[in-house]
Every structure is written in C-alpha cells, then in structure tokens.
Tab-separated table of C-alpha atoms and ligand atoms in Angstrom:
chain	number	residue	atom	x	y	z
A	233	MET	CA	121.440	-141.308	2.503
A	234	SER	CA	124.349	-142.994	2.852
A	235	HIS	CA	126.883	-141.721	5.240
A	236	ASN	CA	129.768	-143.515	3.380
A	237	ASP	CA	132.357	-141.287	1.861
A	238	PHE	CA	131.882	-142.602	-1.436
A	239	ASP	CA	129.474	-144.855	-3.482
A	240	VAL	CA	132.113	-146.871	-5.222
A	241	ALA	CA	136.041	-147.219	-4.160
A	242	ILE	CA	138.083	-148.913	-6.791
A	243	LEU	CA	141.219	-150.382	-5.695
A	244	GLY	CA	143.705	-150.325	-8.556
A	245	GLY	CA	143.719	-148.018	-11.500
A	246	GLY	CA	145.351	-150.302	-14.031
A	247	PRO	CA	143.081	-150.942	-17.340
A	248	THR	CA	140.074	-152.373	-15.810
A	249	GLY	CA	139.903	-150.136	-12.793
A	250	CYS	CA	140.108	-147.252	-15.201
A	251	ALA	CA	137.570	-148.430	-17.502
A	252	LEU	CA	135.115	-149.321	-14.698
A	253	ALA	CA	135.533	-145.826	-13.179
A	254	LEU	CA	134.800	-144.212	-16.667
A	255	LEU	CA	131.955	-146.545	-17.076
A	256	LEU	CA	130.344	-145.524	-13.477
A	257	ALA	CA	131.014	-142.015	-14.109
A	258	ARG	CA	128.718	-141.886	-16.897
A	259	MET	CA	126.024	-143.472	-14.911
A	260	SER	CA	126.465	-141.529	-11.643
A	261	ALA	CA	124.924	-138.007	-11.329
A	262	ARG	CA	127.836	-137.632	-8.946
A	263	PRO	CA	130.767	-138.880	-10.359
A	264	GLU	CA	132.976	-137.547	-7.476
A	265	ARG	CA	131.438	-139.997	-5.243
A	266	ILE	CA	133.384	-142.818	-7.059
A	267	ALA	CA	137.022	-143.061	-5.724
A	268	LEU	CA	139.736	-144.518	-7.714
A	269	LEU	CA	142.751	-145.514	-5.634
A	270	GLN	CA	146.010	-145.976	-7.180
A	271	ALA	CA	149.316	-146.903	-5.746
A	272	ASP	CA	152.140	-145.134	-6.385
A	273	ASN	CA	154.670	-148.105	-5.908
A	274	GLN	CA	155.701	-150.386	-8.727
A	275	GLY	CA	153.011	-153.117	-9.624
A	276	ARG	CA	153.088	-156.792	-9.628
A	277	TYR	CA	156.027	-157.107	-12.258
A	278	GLY	CA	158.084	-154.394	-10.652
A	279	PHE	CA	157.073	-151.607	-13.004
A	280	THR	CA	154.879	-148.376	-12.944
A	281	PRO	CA	152.392	-148.346	-15.623
A	282	GLY	CA	154.149	-145.909	-17.665
A	283	GLN	CA	157.118	-148.118	-17.696
A	284	ASP	CA	155.406	-151.493	-18.259
A	285	PRO	CA	156.921	-153.030	-21.241
A	286	ARG	CA	153.584	-155.373	-22.080
A	287	VAL	CA	152.209	-155.074	-25.327
A	288	LEU	CA	148.460	-156.197	-25.398
A	289	ALA	CA	146.200	-157.643	-28.159
A	290	ILE	CA	142.751	-156.130	-27.919
A	291	ASN	CA	139.893	-158.002	-29.678
A	292	HIS	CA	137.411	-156.153	-31.473
A	293	GLY	CA	134.690	-156.091	-28.570
A	294	SER	CA	137.278	-154.267	-26.168
A	295	ARG	CA	138.448	-151.659	-28.857
A	296	VAL	CA	134.733	-150.645	-29.337
A	297	LEU	CA	134.278	-150.130	-25.523
A	298	LEU	CA	137.665	-148.606	-24.981
A	299	GLU	CA	137.149	-146.058	-27.812
A	300	SER	CA	133.465	-145.433	-26.388
A	301	LEU	CA	135.201	-144.384	-23.246
A	302	LYS	CA	138.304	-142.219	-24.919
A	303	GLY	CA	140.491	-144.621	-23.658
A	304	PHE	CA	141.761	-146.100	-26.889
A	305	PRO	CA	145.546	-145.029	-27.588
A	306	HIS	CA	146.225	-143.140	-30.765
A	307	GLN	CA	149.230	-145.721	-31.744
A	308	ALA	CA	147.648	-149.228	-32.417
A	309	ALA	CA	148.768	-152.114	-34.797
A	310	LEU	CA	145.767	-153.764	-36.800
A	311	ILE	CA	145.527	-157.735	-36.608
A	312	GLN	CA	143.670	-158.968	-39.802
A	313	THR	CA	145.195	-162.569	-39.732
A	314	ILE	CA	146.196	-164.878	-37.282
A	315	HIS	CA	148.242	-167.689	-37.959
A	316	VAL	CA	148.359	-170.779	-35.434
A	317	SER	CA	150.933	-173.366	-35.822
A	318	GLN	CA	152.907	-176.240	-33.726
A	319	ARG	CA	156.854	-176.235	-34.279
A	320	GLY	CA	158.015	-179.401	-35.216
A	321	ARG	CA	154.827	-180.886	-36.337
A	322	LEU	CA	151.934	-181.208	-38.451
A	323	GLY	CA	148.995	-178.689	-38.010
A	324	ARG	CA	148.279	-175.183	-38.512
A	325	THR	CA	145.458	-172.743	-38.722
A	326	VAL	CA	144.770	-169.336	-40.374
A	327	ILE	CA	141.949	-166.959	-38.919
A	328	ARG	CA	141.070	-164.313	-41.594
A	329	HIS	CA	139.356	-161.128	-40.630
A	330	ASP	CA	137.254	-161.734	-43.890
A	331	ASP	CA	136.140	-165.079	-42.237
A	332	PHE	CA	133.993	-162.842	-39.739
A	333	GLY	CA	132.980	-160.094	-41.945
A	334	VAL	CA	135.061	-157.496	-39.764
A	335	ALA	CA	137.663	-155.145	-41.028
A	336	GLN	CA	140.107	-156.310	-38.597
A	337	LEU	CA	139.989	-158.838	-35.946
A	338	GLY	CA	141.789	-156.876	-33.249
A	339	CYS	CA	144.861	-154.845	-32.475
A	340	VAL	CA	147.911	-154.258	-30.560
A	341	VAL	CA	148.421	-151.324	-28.289
A	342	ARG	CA	151.184	-150.663	-25.590
A	343	TYR	CA	150.071	-151.098	-22.109
A	344	SER	CA	151.618	-147.916	-21.131
A	345	SER	CA	149.978	-146.028	-23.862
A	346	LEU	CA	146.662	-147.446	-23.237
A	347	HIS	CA	147.260	-146.524	-19.466
A	348	ALA	CA	147.950	-143.177	-20.392
A	349	GLN	CA	145.069	-142.603	-22.605
A	350	LEU	CA	142.733	-144.270	-19.831
A	351	SER	CA	144.125	-142.169	-17.145
A	352	THR	CA	143.624	-138.676	-19.031
A	353	ALA	CA	140.004	-140.056	-19.745
A	354	VAL	CA	139.661	-140.559	-15.810
A	355	ALA	CA	141.175	-137.361	-15.066
A	356	GLN	CA	138.342	-135.422	-17.130
A	357	SER	CA	135.665	-137.613	-15.916
A	358	GLY	CA	135.025	-136.166	-12.345
A	359	VAL	CA	135.941	-139.299	-10.652
A	360	THR	CA	138.088	-138.695	-7.541
A	361	LEU	CA	141.571	-139.959	-7.802
A	362	LEU	CA	143.625	-140.872	-4.782
A	363	ASN	CA	147.056	-141.694	-5.402
A	364	GLY	CA	149.089	-143.069	-2.598
A	365	PRO	CA	150.291	-145.974	-0.651
A	366	ALA	CA	148.795	-149.404	-1.984
A	367	ALA	CA	145.061	-149.488	-0.419
A	368	ARG	CA	143.229	-152.389	1.100
A	369	ILE	CA	140.102	-153.479	2.638
A	370	ARG	CA	140.154	-153.289	6.414
A	371	THR	CA	136.417	-154.268	7.523
A	372	GLN	CA	132.984	-154.358	6.198
A	373	ASP	CA	129.569	-154.140	7.878
A	374	SER	CA	126.133	-153.983	6.964
A	375	ALA	CA	126.099	-150.280	5.957
A	376	GLY	CA	129.731	-150.405	4.061
A	377	ILE	CA	133.411	-151.106	3.945
A	378	GLU	CA	136.534	-149.512	5.275
A	379	ILE	CA	139.443	-149.041	3.369
A	380	GLY	CA	142.859	-147.889	4.292
A	381	GLN	CA	145.365	-146.116	2.086
A	382	GLY	CA	148.235	-145.486	4.193
A	383	ASP	CA	146.889	-143.608	7.324
A	384	HIS	CA	144.213	-142.327	5.477
A	385	LEU	CA	140.723	-144.090	6.081
A	386	LEU	CA	137.596	-144.146	4.062
A	387	ARG	CA	134.102	-145.612	3.898
A	388	ALA	CA	132.290	-146.567	0.502
A	389	SER	CA	129.020	-148.447	0.183
A	390	LEU	CA	131.005	-151.051	-2.296
A	391	ALA	CA	134.626	-151.619	-2.951
A	392	VAL	CA	136.001	-153.307	-6.382
A	393	GLN	CA	139.222	-154.723	-5.993
A	394	ALA	CA	141.130	-154.036	-9.406
A	395	ASN	CA	144.539	-154.181	-8.071
A	396	GLY	CA	145.724	-157.173	-10.412
A	397	LYS	CA	146.412	-159.634	-7.650
A	398	PRO	CA	144.149	-162.176	-6.468
A	399	GLU	CA	143.624	-162.894	-2.858
A	400	THR	CA	143.610	-166.439	-2.956
A	401	GLN	CA	146.484	-168.984	-3.479
A	402	ILE	CA	148.149	-169.621	-6.903
A	403	SER	CA	146.268	-172.373	-8.500
A	404	ARG	CA	148.922	-172.992	-11.174
A	405	GLN	CA	152.310	-171.803	-11.291
A	406	TYR	CA	153.293	-172.460	-14.870
A	407	ALA	CA	156.791	-173.722	-15.256
A	408	GLN	CA	157.114	-170.998	-17.717
A	409	MET	CA	158.519	-167.476	-17.784
A	410	ALA	CA	157.102	-165.007	-20.682
A	411	LEU	CA	160.134	-163.050	-22.176
A	412	ILE	CA	158.902	-159.781	-23.758
A	413	THR	CA	161.027	-157.691	-26.338
A	414	HIS	CA	160.451	-156.560	-29.722
A	415	ALA	CA	162.206	-157.233	-33.194
A	416	GLN	CA	162.670	-156.142	-36.819
A	417	ALA	CA	161.394	-158.404	-39.322
A	418	SER	CA	163.377	-158.670	-42.765
A	419	LEU	CA	160.150	-159.827	-44.399
A	420	PRO	CA	157.510	-158.132	-42.517
A	421	ARG	CA	153.931	-159.113	-43.230
A	422	PRO	CA	151.613	-156.106	-41.940
A	423	GLY	CA	148.436	-157.245	-40.162
A	424	TRP	CA	149.609	-160.793	-39.397
A	425	ALA	CA	149.740	-162.504	-35.868
A	426	PHE	CA	151.539	-165.560	-35.054
A	427	GLU	CA	151.060	-167.900	-32.209
A	428	ARG	CA	153.371	-170.775	-32.481
A	429	PHE	CA	153.148	-173.478	-30.005
A	430	THR	CA	156.651	-175.261	-28.974
A	431	GLN	CA	157.301	-177.772	-26.503
A	432	GLU	CA	158.711	-175.080	-24.290
A	433	GLY	CA	155.496	-173.077	-24.439
A	434	PRO	CA	153.789	-170.619	-26.652
A	435	LEU	CA	155.619	-167.841	-28.957
A	436	ALA	CA	153.662	-164.957	-29.950
A	437	VAL	CA	154.757	-162.823	-32.851
A	438	LEU	CA	152.583	-159.844	-33.253
A	439	PRO	CA	152.559	-156.717	-35.237
A	440	HIS	CA	154.176	-153.723	-32.934
A	441	PRO	CA	152.197	-150.469	-32.458
A	442	ASP	CA	155.068	-148.217	-32.858
A	443	ALA	CA	156.556	-148.711	-36.278
A	444	ALA	CA	155.768	-151.054	-39.879
A	445	GLY	CA	158.007	-154.347	-39.710
A	446	GLN	CA	158.456	-154.051	-35.905
A	447	GLN	CA	157.180	-157.091	-34.253
A	448	SER	CA	156.211	-157.438	-30.458
A	449	ILE	CA	157.699	-160.874	-29.263
A	450	VAL	CA	156.157	-162.812	-26.345
A	451	TRP	CA	158.156	-165.972	-25.755
A	452	CYS	CA	157.029	-168.687	-22.968
A	453	CYS	CA	159.612	-170.869	-22.042
A	454	ALA	CA	160.935	-172.994	-18.896
A	455	PRO	CA	162.366	-170.532	-16.271
A	456	GLU	CA	166.094	-171.879	-16.855
A	457	ARG	CA	165.951	-171.379	-20.544
A	458	ALA	CA	164.463	-168.159	-20.028
A	459	LYS	CA	167.266	-167.151	-17.967
A	460	THR	CA	169.926	-168.396	-20.275
A	461	LEU	CA	168.179	-166.466	-23.004
A	462	SER	CA	167.906	-163.336	-21.348
A	463	ALA	CA	171.840	-163.212	-20.833
A	464	LEU	CA	172.339	-163.697	-24.416
A	465	SER	CA	173.820	-160.867	-26.631
A	466	ALA	CA	171.326	-159.178	-28.610
A	467	GLU	CA	172.746	-160.872	-31.788
A	468	ASP	CA	172.780	-164.306	-30.245
A	469	PHE	CA	169.170	-163.818	-28.989
A	470	SER	CA	168.094	-162.895	-32.522
A	471	ILE	CA	169.230	-166.079	-33.817
A	472	ALA	CA	167.759	-168.321	-31.158
A	473	LEU	CA	164.623	-166.566	-31.755
A	474	THR	CA	164.457	-166.762	-35.397
A	475	GLN	CA	165.127	-170.532	-34.916
A	476	MET	CA	162.476	-171.250	-32.623
A	477	PHE	CA	159.776	-169.056	-34.794
A	478	GLY	CA	160.895	-170.054	-38.270
A	479	THR	CA	161.337	-168.174	-41.200
A	480	ARG	CA	157.731	-166.833	-42.121
A	481	LEU	CA	158.929	-163.036	-41.430
A	482	GLY	CA	162.709	-163.696	-42.641
A	483	ASN	CA	165.142	-163.028	-39.801
A	484	LEU	CA	163.916	-161.431	-36.728
A	485	THR	CA	166.613	-158.884	-35.240
A	486	VAL	CA	166.299	-157.828	-31.663
A	487	GLN	CA	167.545	-154.758	-30.528
A	488	HIS	CA	165.742	-154.034	-27.382
A	489	PRO	CA	165.999	-155.157	-23.705
A	490	VAL	CA	164.156	-158.406	-22.894
A	491	THR	CA	161.931	-158.353	-19.929
A	492	ALA	CA	160.925	-161.823	-18.034
A	493	MET	CA	157.629	-162.121	-16.361
A	494	PRO	CA	156.608	-165.346	-14.667
A	495	LEU	CA	153.307	-166.621	-15.473
A	496	ILE	CA	150.700	-168.173	-13.081
A	497	LEU	CA	146.835	-169.420	-13.088
A	498	ASN	CA	144.951	-167.674	-10.248
A	499	MET	CA	141.337	-167.798	-9.988
A	500	PRO	CA	139.442	-167.646	-6.853
A	501	LEU	CA	136.092	-169.446	-7.087
A	502	ALA	CA	133.699	-166.496	-6.258
A	503	ALA	CA	134.454	-162.845	-7.078
A	504	VAL	CA	132.047	-161.252	-4.550
A	505	ASP	CA	132.868	-161.148	-0.728
A	506	GLY	CA	129.783	-159.118	0.901
A	507	ARG	CA	130.166	-155.533	-0.290
A	508	SER	CA	133.748	-156.423	-2.455
A	509	VAL	CA	133.906	-157.465	-5.806
A	510	ALA	CA	137.134	-158.396	-7.796
A	511	ILE	CA	137.344	-157.708	-11.560
A	512	GLY	CA	140.230	-158.209	-13.980
A	513	ASN	CA	143.565	-159.758	-12.958
A	514	ALA	CA	142.243	-159.434	-9.268
A	515	ALA	CA	139.620	-161.747	-10.214
A	516	GLN	CA	141.375	-164.088	-12.426
A	517	THR	CA	145.258	-164.108	-13.824
A	518	LEU	CA	145.622	-166.145	-17.041
A	519	HIS	CA	148.528	-167.368	-19.179
A	520	PRO	CA	148.884	-164.912	-21.700
A	521	VAL	CA	148.451	-167.225	-24.613
A	522	ALA	CA	145.914	-165.878	-27.237
A	523	GLY	CA	145.956	-162.607	-25.406
A	524	GLN	CA	142.881	-162.977	-23.248
A	525	GLY	CA	143.704	-161.375	-19.726
A	526	LEU	CA	142.752	-157.910	-20.225
A	527	ASN	CA	139.821	-158.573	-22.631
A	528	LEU	CA	138.284	-160.707	-19.955
A	529	GLY	CA	138.873	-158.214	-17.485
A	530	LEU	CA	137.380	-155.518	-19.697
A	531	ARG	CA	134.195	-157.516	-20.072
A	532	ASP	CA	134.043	-157.780	-16.220
A	533	ALA	CA	134.019	-154.026	-15.966
A	534	ALA	CA	131.325	-153.785	-18.387
A	535	ALA	CA	129.264	-156.410	-16.901
A	536	LEU	CA	129.558	-154.854	-13.299
A	537	ALA	CA	128.507	-151.454	-14.578
A	538	PHE	CA	125.580	-153.047	-16.303
A	539	SER	CA	124.642	-155.025	-13.114
A	540	LEU	CA	125.060	-151.794	-11.041
A	541	GLN	CA	122.765	-149.609	-13.064
A	542	GLU	CA	119.791	-149.744	-10.683
A	543	TRP	CA	121.480	-149.900	-7.554
A	544	PHE	CA	123.113	-146.456	-8.772
A	545	ASP	CA	119.455	-145.061	-8.036
A	546	ALA	CA	119.738	-145.711	-4.664
A	547	PRO	CA	123.486	-146.311	-3.825
A	548	GLY	CA	123.039	-146.309	0.043
A	549	SER	CA	120.860	-149.548	-0.515
A	550	ASN	CA	122.525	-152.948	-0.074
A	551	PRO	CA	124.198	-153.885	-3.536
A	552	ALA	CA	124.056	-157.874	-2.681
A	553	GLN	CA	121.505	-158.556	-5.547
A	554	ALA	CA	123.374	-156.564	-8.204
A	555	LEU	CA	126.542	-158.448	-7.398
A	556	ALA	CA	124.959	-161.700	-7.497
A	557	ALA	CA	123.741	-160.994	-10.665
A	558	PHE	CA	127.171	-159.800	-11.813
A	559	GLN	CA	128.735	-163.147	-10.516
A	560	GLN	CA	126.221	-165.429	-12.117
A	561	VAL	CA	126.582	-163.691	-15.352
A	562	ARG	CA	130.309	-163.435	-15.475
A	563	GLY	CA	130.964	-167.186	-14.145
A	564	PRO	CA	130.622	-168.965	-17.809
A	565	ASP	CA	132.952	-166.646	-19.520
A	566	ARG	CA	135.619	-166.505	-16.613
A	567	GLN	CA	135.596	-170.072	-16.271
A	568	LEU	CA	135.834	-171.104	-20.100
A	569	THR	CA	138.398	-168.525	-20.938
A	570	ALA	CA	140.638	-169.835	-18.078
A	571	ARG	CA	140.154	-173.339	-18.912
A	572	LEU	CA	140.850	-172.522	-22.541
A	573	THR	CA	144.106	-170.695	-22.029
A	574	ASP	CA	145.152	-173.117	-19.361
A	575	VAL	CA	144.861	-176.034	-21.771
A	576	MET	CA	146.491	-174.194	-24.926
A	577	SER	CA	149.280	-173.094	-22.724
A	578	ARG	CA	150.166	-176.661	-21.827
A	579	ILE	CA	148.966	-178.867	-24.317
A	580	PHE	CA	151.788	-178.684	-26.786
A	581	THR	CA	154.385	-179.062	-23.979
A	582	THR	CA	153.570	-182.487	-22.581
A	583	ARG	CA	156.482	-184.018	-24.649
A	584	TRP	CA	154.077	-187.070	-25.049
A	585	PRO	CA	153.810	-187.559	-29.133
A	586	ILE	CA	150.455	-188.763	-29.352
A	587	VAL	CA	148.990	-185.744	-27.338
A	588	GLU	CA	150.941	-183.350	-29.353
A	589	HIS	CA	150.426	-184.984	-32.740
A	590	ALA	CA	146.418	-184.913	-31.619
A	591	ALA	CA	146.811	-181.279	-30.825
A	592	GLY	CA	148.213	-180.846	-34.370
A	593	LEU	CA	145.706	-182.589	-36.164
A	594	THR	CA	143.253	-180.421	-34.385
A	595	LEU	CA	144.737	-177.375	-35.568
A	596	LEU	CA	144.791	-179.068	-39.152
A	597	GLY	CA	141.213	-180.135	-38.830
A	598	MET	CA	140.540	-176.390	-37.759
A	599	ASP	CA	141.904	-175.261	-40.906
A	600	LEU	CA	140.040	-177.426	-43.151
A	601	ILE	CA	136.680	-177.244	-41.441
A	602	PRO	CA	135.841	-173.755	-40.713
A	603	ALA	CA	132.660	-174.842	-38.832
A	604	LEU	CA	135.231	-176.145	-36.002
A	605	ARG	CA	137.326	-173.128	-36.280
A	606	ALA	CA	134.521	-170.651	-35.889
A	607	PRO	CA	133.331	-171.042	-32.251
A	608	LEU	CA	136.896	-171.130	-30.764
A	609	ALA	CA	137.975	-168.042	-32.870
A	610	ARG	CA	134.541	-166.291	-32.098
A	611	HIS	CA	135.378	-166.776	-28.319
A	612	LEU	CA	139.012	-165.377	-28.609
A	613	LEU	CA	137.830	-162.654	-30.640
A	614	GLN	CA	134.796	-161.351	-28.794
A	615	GLY	CA	134.200	-163.482	-25.518
A	616	MET	CA	131.276	-165.038	-24.542
A	617	ARG	CA	128.057	-163.200	-25.270
A	618	LEU	CA	125.223	-163.956	-23.139
B	155	FAD	C1	153.455	-161.184	-20.594
B	155	FAD	C2	152.054	-160.645	-20.618
B	155	FAD	C3	151.367	-160.704	-22.264
B	155	FAD	C4	149.843	-160.383	-21.965
B	155	FAD	N1	149.192	-160.253	-23.036
B	155	FAD	C5	148.219	-159.764	-23.019
B	155	FAD	C6	147.272	-159.427	-24.238
B	155	FAD	O1	147.691	-159.502	-25.589
B	155	FAD	N2	145.965	-159.442	-24.430
B	155	FAD	C7	145.084	-159.458	-23.343
B	155	FAD	O2	143.950	-159.208	-23.236
B	155	FAD	N3	145.872	-159.611	-22.002
B	155	FAD	C8	147.289	-159.636	-21.985
B	155	FAD	N4	147.983	-160.025	-21.117
B	155	FAD	C9	147.260	-159.840	-19.820
B	155	FAD	C10	147.127	-158.358	-19.308
B	155	FAD	O3	148.278	-157.654	-18.977
B	155	FAD	C11	146.157	-158.410	-17.769
B	155	FAD	O4	144.964	-159.094	-17.868
B	155	FAD	C12	145.877	-156.750	-17.454
B	155	FAD	O5	147.031	-156.011	-17.275
B	155	FAD	C13	144.821	-156.899	-16.245
B	155	FAD	O6	144.600	-155.329	-15.937
B	155	FAD	P1	144.120	-155.229	-14.533
B	155	FAD	O7	143.599	-153.577	-14.628
B	155	FAD	O8	143.115	-155.897	-14.067
B	155	FAD	O9	145.444	-155.358	-13.650
B	155	FAD	P2	146.818	-154.564	-13.647
B	155	FAD	O10	147.315	-154.252	-15.197
B	155	FAD	O11	147.762	-155.494	-12.819
B	155	FAD	O12	146.501	-153.280	-13.065
B	155	FAD	C14	146.386	-153.090	-11.428
B	155	FAD	C15	146.901	-151.959	-11.169
B	155	FAD	O13	146.595	-151.785	-9.620
B	155	FAD	C16	147.602	-151.185	-8.838
B	155	FAD	N5	147.814	-151.913	-7.698
B	155	FAD	C17	148.109	-152.865	-7.034
B	155	FAD	N6	147.679	-152.940	-5.892
B	155	FAD	C18	147.307	-152.102	-5.480
B	155	FAD	C19	146.571	-151.617	-4.331
B	155	FAD	N7	146.910	-152.428	-3.078
B	155	FAD	N8	146.132	-150.268	-4.042
B	155	FAD	C20	146.185	-149.563	-5.183
B	155	FAD	N9	146.238	-149.953	-6.179
B	155	FAD	C21	146.822	-151.237	-6.450
B	155	FAD	C22	148.801	-151.424	-9.765
B	155	FAD	O14	149.952	-150.617	-9.385
B	155	FAD	C23	148.309	-151.358	-11.295
B	155	FAD	O15	148.476	-150.360	-11.869
B	155	FAD	C24	149.102	-160.366	-20.893
B	155	FAD	C25	150.065	-160.429	-19.459
B	155	FAD	C26	151.263	-160.938	-19.635
B	155	FAD	C27	152.042	-161.089	-18.002
C-alpha cells in the first residue's frame, strides 16, 4: 500500500487537466485519491478560465470524448464546411462534412463555457479539488513525488503537469500575435469556417457559439500591426478586418473588445520525467492555426488514461512502464501536429513569391484532387489514430 497522499496529482485544472481527472475518476475505485490542483491566479494570458475570451474549434473526436465525460458545453456552433484560401494569390480548398460521411466536421465553443462545464463534472466526480496558489513539483524519489501548493505539501505516486506551460525554453517565438474578437457578418453563412492565409499570418473566421451570424475572429499578424489594429476604433477595425478577409460574408462589424495574445511554439523532446508527465499545452504549445492545440491535448489525456489502466490496479507500484508506453504512443501525433501547424503558420508569410505561389497551388491541387485533401483533412479533423 502506498504511503502517498494521492495516486495521481494533476497540476492545472484547464480543459486537459479536467478531462484527465474525469477519465481517471472513472477508472479508479477511489477517485478521492486523484487530486486536481488549480491555481487561483490568472493563467498564462492574464485571464481566469471564466474570463478567457478564446473560442475553440473542437473536432469530432474531441466532441465525442467531451460528451462522454459530460464536459461538453450547451452552446456550440457547428462547422459543416471549411474554406481555406490565400489572400492575394491563387488557390483555395473546401472541405465538406459529406466528404467524410459525418454530420459535422467539428464545432466551436467558448473556452469559458467548456471550462465551466468540465469543472461542474469534476466537482461531481469524487476527485479531490485543491484550489490555491500555483502548485509545483519539488522533488521525486523511488516511491513518489512531492508537490508544493503554497505552504501545503503533498505526495503522490504520479504527477501530471497540465498547467499550460512547458518547462523548457521556447523553441519558436512567432513574430505574430493573435487578435481575438467577434464580429457580426452582414451575409452570414451558417456552418462555414474560414481559414485565410495572409502575408501577415492566418486569419480564422469561425461561426460563434453565442448567436447565428456572429463570427469568432482569430487574426494573426505581426506584433506592431497588432498594436496598431488594437488601438483602432471599432468602426475602423471592422473596415480593416473586412478588407483583410474579403467579402465572402459581406461586411464584418466588430462591437466587442479586441484581445491580443502572443504566439509561440514550445515543445520539449520528452513529455515524461521520472514520475512526472506533461500533457496538453504543458507538453506542447502550438500556433493556433487550424485549431489543433486543445484537440491534441485531449488526445494526450485519453492516451494517458488508457496507458495507466493496468497501473491503477496497483497504484503503489512504479508507473515507469505505463509512462514509457504513453510517451511512445503519443510521439508521432505530437510531432506531426506541431510540424504541420508550424509550417502552415509560416509558409504563406515568407514573402518569397515562389514559395507562396507553390503553397497556393498546393491548396488548388487539394481542391481538385480529393485524394490529396483527405489525409491532411483527416489528421486535422481526427488527429492521428494508431
Ligand atoms: C488564440 C488562440 C486560439 C486557439 N484556438 C484553438 C482552437 O480553435 N482549437 C484548439 O483545439 N485549440 C486552440 N487553441 C489552443 C488551446 O487554447 C490550448 O491548447 C488549450 O487551452 C490547452 O489546454 P490546457 O488545459 O493544456 O492548458 P490551459 O488552457 O493553459 O490551462 C492550464 C490551467 O492550469 C492552471 N495553472 C497554471 N499554472 C498552474 C500551477 N502552477 N498550478 C496549478 N494550476 C496552474 C491555469 O490557471 C489554467 O487554468 C488556441 C490557442 C490560442 C492562443
């Protein structure tokens, strides 16, 4: 019998930490021996989860997982068609739900609603919730791992870093900020999501979960330009946005504050360190192009729970084998998704006409030849299935 206070301590109660807590609670005969430690202070971007202005495109696989955990929010906007284009150059592709024989390709939810729904499910799951100062791993030995949360010390057999922040140095500082807001379209197209590549960075216009005709905007551009755009009046920002996006949805009118978030790629080589393992943004922080970060994080949570199944029968034993299996199974999906989003975020911004033209032709080729489009679309929609 382990003398540790908990079998598993999850540091960070964001969407991936909550999803893992719920998955483990289902597997454990004693869910109270799973601790979820959530910091009271503001997160990486200066918001508490309830204030976070992000909207998240969730793919079909993530939705199924969240629904099974009773963590899917009530308000969600469906995505049935994805339109990908390049501003000022030839080339576009359209991905439709019926190409894949599914009713929808994904949906868009508010980060805050998703977090609220998951937190409610966690509160009912029997998991021990420890809200307080930021938690951190202090030491580990052959029998367990010691975690500090302010003055409070606890021991667990296994620690999961789900705090949204990789420990290692940033591996790429994108010279881009994401401007987040929402806009009303004068010619809305329900169910359509647009990813428009520009020389400044990708611009995503997604259906907003709150109301028909509302669009969620994620506009990635150079930091200086982001500063200038953020200082514009709502009217001038709306004009600049419509100019950049084009008129596929008529005029876009912004009446909401614009939030700027810095963008980085951060990916430690190994997600496992002894009795500690990282998942979600703590394991990989990606560019938001194509909306992959949380989808990848939820696949981490599901794969970790699966790898820990046998270990849960004897949680006092060493989890090394289970963690090694987790690391091996997750490697290809993490690497491929990080590379894909890294290339997609930069290839249209090279200002080398030949590269941008080639990228445009690739989009065109994908539009004309479904066999080219299918593997990329499938990866972005479902992730890597092993
Ligand atoms: C502009 C933008 C748009 C995006 N759009 C999409 C999208 O469309 N689709 C998609 O799939 N992904 C998207 N993402 C990525 C997505 O937001 C992240 O992948 C996701 O939020 C990661 O969840 P997480 O739980 O791992 O981390 P987080 O959401 O960062 O949550 C971590 C939690 O841990 C807490 N915490 C931090 N430190 C500690 C500590 N020391 N102790 C205890 N608690 C701590 C924080 O307060 C926070 O609540 C986007 C990201 C950005 C920036």
